[in-house]
Amino acid sequence: DKLATYLMLKLYDNDDREKASSVPNWKSGKNLLNAHRDSIKRIQHMDSFSRYISISKEGTVCIYNDEMQLYKTFKAATESCKMRDLWITDFVLMTNVNKVAIAYTSKELIIYDMTSKLELSLAYRIVGIDATPYCLDYWSDSENPNDAILSWGDVKGNVHAILFNSAIIALFERPPQQTNNAAYTRVQLEDIANGNYKNASYLTYHAHTEWTRQVKYVDHLECFISCSTNTKTALVFGWMDKSGLTVRVNYSVRIRQLREARNVVEISQGLNSFDYSRNFNLIATAGVNYQVSLWNPFVLSKPNGVIKI
């Protein structure tokens, strides 16, 4: 009897250990202070400050520590509209230059410096945008941080991108008509398109027949990927070509040109979002039809796998 009891206890102990290692041991939930009064557009981690940042539709900016405890909160206002009319559609961190880009329904992109005190200081206002920007993305070259791309999709189904070649030095050089005492630099999108800035160039193309829900530049594929909730243009690839080098004093940046041909994937009811894994070279799409699909970016005739929710 003693031997049988010992063996049973031993087996129970082994079983408990196996369950503890295989079943997730979730920690209890935390109650977090929330200063947002409307939908949160995005939450991102600021690696250089070891903080999280979130911004909501009505313009409230919240900074949290790594334990998600509220550190400070303030408003991201714009002079083009009153606070009661303020509507932020998205924001993105520009990590290599410690800046934050915010998109407003007032048809402008505002780029702020993130100061050492974790406050936003207005640096650039990009105006003259034809349609309201809805989603943002930012990419920078890990080997050459001067090479960076700020892209956005708008409510007319277009994809836009500003390609920077001196991001660390200055995103845009200050025009001669603006005094050095100006609090920020006002940038007309048309001036970028016309080549009036040496530090930046602009490209755009029409991708969707409905709002561009998400856009992402994937350097590994050298293309822009965007999605919409339209069946015919659910997922669109805008491919790029590297056509040379822009040479500066002590560095060089690739010159990129947009190909005319694009790949379009039809998905029933369209997509809400997607993500790309470089390790697996797969694109995961979240469909309006409650399906998660995995795609090979070079074989778009059918997905590699489908998860029905």
Coordinates of C-alpha atoms in Angstrom, one line a residue:
D1 CA 0.0 0.0 0.0
K2 CA 2.8 2.4 0.9
L3 CA 4.5 1.7 -2.4
A4 CA 1.3 2.2 -4.4
T5 CA 0.6 5.5 -2.5
Y6 CA 4.1 6.7 -3.2
L7 CA 3.9 5.9 -6.9
M8 CA 0.5 7.6 -7.2
L9 CA 1.8 10.8 -5.5
K10 CA 4.8 10.7 -7.8
L11 CA 2.7 10.5 -10.8
Y12 CA 0.4 13.3 -9.6
D13 CA 3.4 15.5 -9.0
N14 CA 4.8 14.8 -12.5
D15 CA 1.4 15.5 -14.0
D16 CA 1.1 18.8 -12.1
R17 CA 4.6 19.9 -13.3
E18 CA 3.8 19.0 -16.9
K19 CA 0.6 21.0 -16.8
A20 CA 2.3 24.0 -15.3
S21 CA 4.9 24.0 -18.1
S22 CA 2.4 23.5 -20.9
V23 CA -0.6 25.5 -19.8
P24 CA -0.2 29.3 -19.7
N25 CA -0.1 30.7 -16.2
W26 CA -1.8 34.0 -16.6
K27 CA -1.2 36.8 -14.1
S28 CA -4.2 38.5 -12.6
G29 CA -5.5 41.5 -14.5
K30 CA -4.6 45.1 -13.6
N31 CA -6.8 48.1 -13.4
L32 CA -5.2 50.9 -15.5
L33 CA -5.9 54.6 -15.3
N34 CA -7.4 55.8 -18.6
A35 CA -7.5 59.4 -19.5
H36 CA -8.9 58.8 -23.0
R37 CA -12.5 59.8 -23.7
D38 CA -12.8 58.3 -27.2
S39 CA -11.4 55.4 -29.3
I40 CA -7.7 54.8 -28.9
K41 CA -6.0 55.0 -32.3
R42 CA -2.8 53.2 -31.4
I43 CA -0.5 52.2 -28.6
Q44 CA 3.3 52.0 -29.3
H45 CA 6.4 51.5 -27.2
M46 CA 9.1 54.2 -27.2
D47 CA 12.2 52.2 -26.9
S48 CA 14.5 55.2 -26.3
F49 CA 12.4 56.3 -23.3
S50 CA 11.2 52.9 -22.0
R51 CA 7.6 54.3 -22.1
Y52 CA 4.4 53.5 -23.9
I53 CA 2.4 56.2 -25.8
S54 CA -1.2 56.1 -26.8
I55 CA -3.3 58.8 -28.6
S56 CA -7.1 58.8 -28.9
K57 CA -9.5 60.3 -31.4
E58 CA -10.2 63.5 -29.4
G59 CA -6.5 64.3 -29.1
T60 CA -5.6 63.0 -25.7
V61 CA -2.0 61.8 -25.4
C62 CA -1.1 59.4 -22.6
I63 CA 2.4 58.3 -21.6
Y64 CA 2.8 55.1 -19.5
N65 CA 5.8 53.4 -17.9
D66 CA 6.7 49.8 -18.7
E67 CA 4.3 48.7 -16.0
M68 CA 1.5 50.5 -17.9
Q69 CA 1.1 53.0 -15.1
L70 CA -0.1 56.4 -16.3
Y71 CA 2.9 58.8 -16.3
K72 CA 1.5 62.0 -17.9
T73 CA -1.3 63.1 -20.2
F74 CA -1.8 66.2 -22.5
K75 CA -3.5 67.3 -25.7
A76 CA -2.2 67.1 -29.2
A77 CA -4.0 70.2 -30.6
T78 CA -3.7 71.9 -34.0
E79 CA -4.3 75.6 -34.8
S80 CA -6.4 74.7 -37.9
C81 CA -9.4 73.7 -35.8
K82 CA -10.9 74.1 -32.4
M83 CA -10.5 71.4 -29.7
R84 CA -14.1 70.4 -29.9
D85 CA -13.7 69.7 -33.6
L86 CA -10.4 67.9 -33.3
W87 CA -10.3 64.4 -34.7
I88 CA -7.2 62.3 -34.9
T89 CA -7.2 59.4 -37.3
D90 CA -3.9 57.8 -36.6
F91 CA -0.3 58.4 -35.3
V92 CA 3.0 56.7 -35.7
L93 CA 6.4 56.9 -34.0
M94 CA 9.4 58.0 -36.0
T95 CA 11.8 56.1 -33.8
N96 CA 15.1 56.9 -35.5
V97 CA 14.6 60.7 -35.1
N98 CA 12.5 60.7 -31.8
K99 CA 9.5 62.2 -33.5
V100 CA 5.8 61.5 -33.6
A101 CA 3.6 62.0 -36.8
I102 CA -0.1 62.5 -36.2
A103 CA -2.8 62.6 -38.9
Y104 CA -5.8 64.9 -38.5
T105 CA -9.2 65.1 -40.3
S106 CA -8.2 68.7 -41.0
K107 CA -6.2 67.3 -43.9
E108 CA -2.8 67.8 -42.4
L109 CA 0.1 65.7 -41.0
I110 CA 1.9 67.2 -38.0
I111 CA 5.3 66.0 -36.9
Y112 CA 6.3 66.6 -33.3
D113 CA 9.6 66.3 -31.6
M114 CA 9.5 64.1 -28.5
T115 CA 11.5 66.0 -26.0
S116 CA 13.5 64.6 -23.1
K117 CA 10.6 65.6 -20.8
L118 CA 8.3 63.4 -22.8
E119 CA 6.4 66.4 -24.3
L120 CA 5.4 67.1 -27.9
S121 CA 7.1 70.0 -29.6
L122 CA 5.7 71.1 -33.0
A123 CA 8.4 70.7 -35.7
Y124 CA 6.6 70.4 -39.1
R125 CA 3.1 70.9 -40.4
I126 CA 2.5 69.1 -43.8
V127 CA -0.5 70.8 -45.4
G128 CA -2.1 70.9 -48.8
I129 CA -3.2 67.3 -48.6
D130 CA -6.1 66.5 -50.9
A131 CA -7.9 63.9 -48.9
T132 CA -8.1 63.1 -45.2
P133 CA -5.2 60.8 -44.2
Y134 CA -6.6 57.7 -42.4
C135 CA -3.7 55.5 -41.6
L136 CA 0.0 56.0 -41.1
D137 CA 3.2 53.9 -41.3
Y138 CA 6.9 54.8 -40.8
W139 CA 10.0 52.8 -41.8
S140 CA 13.7 53.6 -41.4
D141 CA 16.8 51.7 -42.5
S142 CA 18.5 50.2 -39.5
E143 CA 21.9 50.4 -41.2
N144 CA 21.4 54.0 -42.5
P145 CA 18.9 55.9 -40.4
N146 CA 18.9 58.8 -42.8
D147 CA 16.9 56.6 -45.2
A148 CA 13.3 56.7 -44.1
I149 CA 9.8 56.6 -45.5
L150 CA 6.6 58.1 -44.0
S151 CA 3.5 56.7 -45.8
W152 CA -0.2 57.1 -45.4
G153 CA -3.5 56.0 -46.9
D154 CA -6.5 58.3 -47.3
V155 CA -10.3 58.2 -47.5
K156 CA -10.1 58.2 -51.3
G157 CA -8.2 54.9 -51.5
N158 CA -4.9 56.5 -52.3
V159 CA -1.4 55.6 -50.9
H160 CA 1.1 58.4 -50.4
A161 CA 4.7 58.3 -49.3
I162 CA 7.4 60.9 -48.4
L163 CA 10.9 59.5 -48.9
F164 CA 13.5 61.1 -46.7
N165 CA 17.2 61.0 -47.5
S166 CA 18.6 63.1 -44.6
A167 CA 16.2 62.2 -41.7
I168 CA 18.8 62.5 -39.0
I169 CA 19.9 65.9 -40.1
A170 CA 16.5 67.4 -41.0
L171 CA 13.4 66.0 -42.5
F172 CA 12.8 69.2 -44.5
E173 CA 15.2 72.1 -44.9
R174 CA 13.7 75.4 -43.8
P175 CA 12.5 77.5 -46.8
P176 CA 14.3 80.8 -47.2
Q177 CA 11.0 82.7 -46.8
Q178 CA 10.6 81.4 -43.3
T179 CA 12.6 83.1 -40.6
N180 CA 14.8 81.1 -38.3
N181 CA 12.7 82.3 -35.4
A182 CA 9.6 80.4 -36.6
A183 CA 8.3 77.9 -34.1
Y184 CA 7.9 75.2 -36.8
T185 CA 8.3 74.6 -40.5
R186 CA 5.2 74.7 -42.7
V187 CA 5.5 72.3 -45.6
Q188 CA 3.3 72.3 -48.7
L189 CA 2.8 68.7 -50.1
E190 CA 2.9 70.2 -53.6
D191 CA 6.3 71.7 -52.9
I192 CA 7.7 68.2 -52.0
A193 CA 6.1 66.7 -55.2
N194 CA 7.7 69.5 -57.3
G195 CA 11.1 68.7 -55.9
N196 CA 11.6 71.9 -54.0
Y197 CA 13.1 70.0 -51.1
K198 CA 16.5 68.3 -51.4
N199 CA 15.9 66.2 -48.3
A200 CA 12.6 64.6 -49.4
S201 CA 10.7 63.3 -52.4
Y202 CA 7.0 62.3 -52.8
L203 CA 5.1 59.5 -54.6
T204 CA 1.5 58.5 -54.7
Y205 CA -0.8 56.1 -56.5
H206 CA -4.5 55.1 -56.4
A207 CA -5.0 51.7 -54.9
H208 CA -8.5 51.2 -53.6
T209 CA -12.1 52.2 -54.4
E210 CA -12.8 52.6 -50.7
W211 CA -10.9 54.0 -47.8
T212 CA -7.3 52.7 -47.4
R213 CA -7.6 51.0 -44.0
Q214 CA -3.9 50.2 -43.5
V215 CA -0.6 50.8 -45.3
K216 CA 2.8 49.4 -44.7
Y217 CA 6.2 49.7 -46.4
V218 CA 8.0 46.3 -46.4
D219 CA 11.7 46.9 -47.2
H220 CA 12.3 43.1 -47.5
L221 CA 9.9 43.0 -50.4
E222 CA 10.6 46.5 -51.6
C223 CA 6.9 47.4 -51.8
F224 CA 4.0 49.1 -50.2
I225 CA 1.1 46.9 -49.0
S226 CA -2.3 48.4 -48.4
C227 CA -5.8 47.0 -47.7
S228 CA -9.4 48.1 -47.8
T229 CA -12.9 46.7 -47.2
N230 CA -13.6 46.4 -50.9
T231 CA -13.7 42.9 -52.4
K232 CA -12.0 43.9 -55.7
T233 CA -9.2 45.8 -54.1
A234 CA -8.8 44.1 -50.7
L235 CA -5.0 43.8 -50.8
V236 CA -2.8 45.9 -53.1
F237 CA 1.0 45.7 -53.6
G238 CA 2.8 48.8 -54.9
W239 CA 6.3 47.6 -56.0
M240 CA 9.4 49.8 -55.9
D241 CA 12.6 49.8 -57.8
K242 CA 16.0 50.9 -56.5
S243 CA 17.4 52.9 -59.3
G244 CA 20.6 54.4 -57.9
L245 CA 22.1 56.3 -55.0
T246 CA 21.7 59.8 -53.6
V247 CA 25.2 60.7 -52.4
R248 CA 25.7 63.0 -49.5
V249 CA 28.9 64.2 -47.7
N250 CA 29.4 61.0 -45.6
Y251 CA 26.6 58.7 -46.5
S252 CA 24.3 57.7 -49.4
V253 CA 20.6 56.8 -49.7
R254 CA 18.9 54.6 -52.2
I255 CA 16.8 56.3 -54.9
R256 CA 13.5 54.5 -55.2
Q257 CA 11.0 54.7 -58.0
L258 CA 7.5 53.3 -58.1
R259 CA 6.6 50.7 -60.7
E260 CA 3.5 51.2 -62.8
A261 CA 2.3 47.6 -62.4
R262 CA 0.7 46.6 -59.2
N263 CA -0.7 43.3 -57.8
V264 CA -4.3 43.2 -56.5
V265 CA -5.8 40.5 -54.5
E266 CA -9.6 40.0 -54.3
I267 CA -11.0 38.8 -51.0
S268 CA -14.6 38.5 -50.2
Q269 CA -15.9 41.6 -48.3
G270 CA -12.3 43.0 -48.1
L271 CA -9.9 43.4 -45.2
N272 CA -9.7 45.3 -41.9
S273 CA -6.0 44.8 -41.4
F274 CA -2.9 42.7 -42.2
D275 CA 0.6 42.1 -41.0
Y276 CA 3.8 40.8 -42.6
S277 CA 6.3 38.3 -41.1
R278 CA 9.8 38.6 -42.6
N279 CA 10.9 35.4 -40.8
F280 CA 8.2 33.3 -42.5
N281 CA 7.8 35.5 -45.5
L282 CA 4.0 35.4 -45.0
I283 CA 1.3 38.0 -44.9
A284 CA -1.6 37.5 -42.4
T285 CA -4.8 39.2 -43.4
A286 CA -7.9 39.8 -41.1
G287 CA -11.0 39.7 -43.3
V288 CA -14.3 41.3 -42.8
N289 CA -15.7 37.8 -43.4
Y290 CA -14.2 36.6 -40.1
Q291 CA -11.4 34.7 -41.8
V292 CA -7.6 35.0 -41.1
S293 CA -5.6 34.0 -44.2
L294 CA -1.9 33.5 -44.7
W295 CA -0.4 34.5 -48.1
N296 CA 2.9 34.1 -49.8
P297 CA 3.6 37.5 -51.3
F298 CA 4.9 36.0 -54.5
V299 CA 2.0 33.5 -54.9
L300 CA -1.2 35.5 -54.6
S301 CA -3.6 33.2 -56.5
K302 CA -4.8 31.6 -53.2
P303 CA -3.8 31.7 -49.6
N304 CA -1.5 29.2 -48.0
G305 CA -4.0 28.7 -45.1
V306 CA -7.2 30.0 -43.8
I307 CA -8.5 30.2 -40.2
K308 CA -12.3 30.6 -39.9
I309 CA -13.4 32.3 -36.7

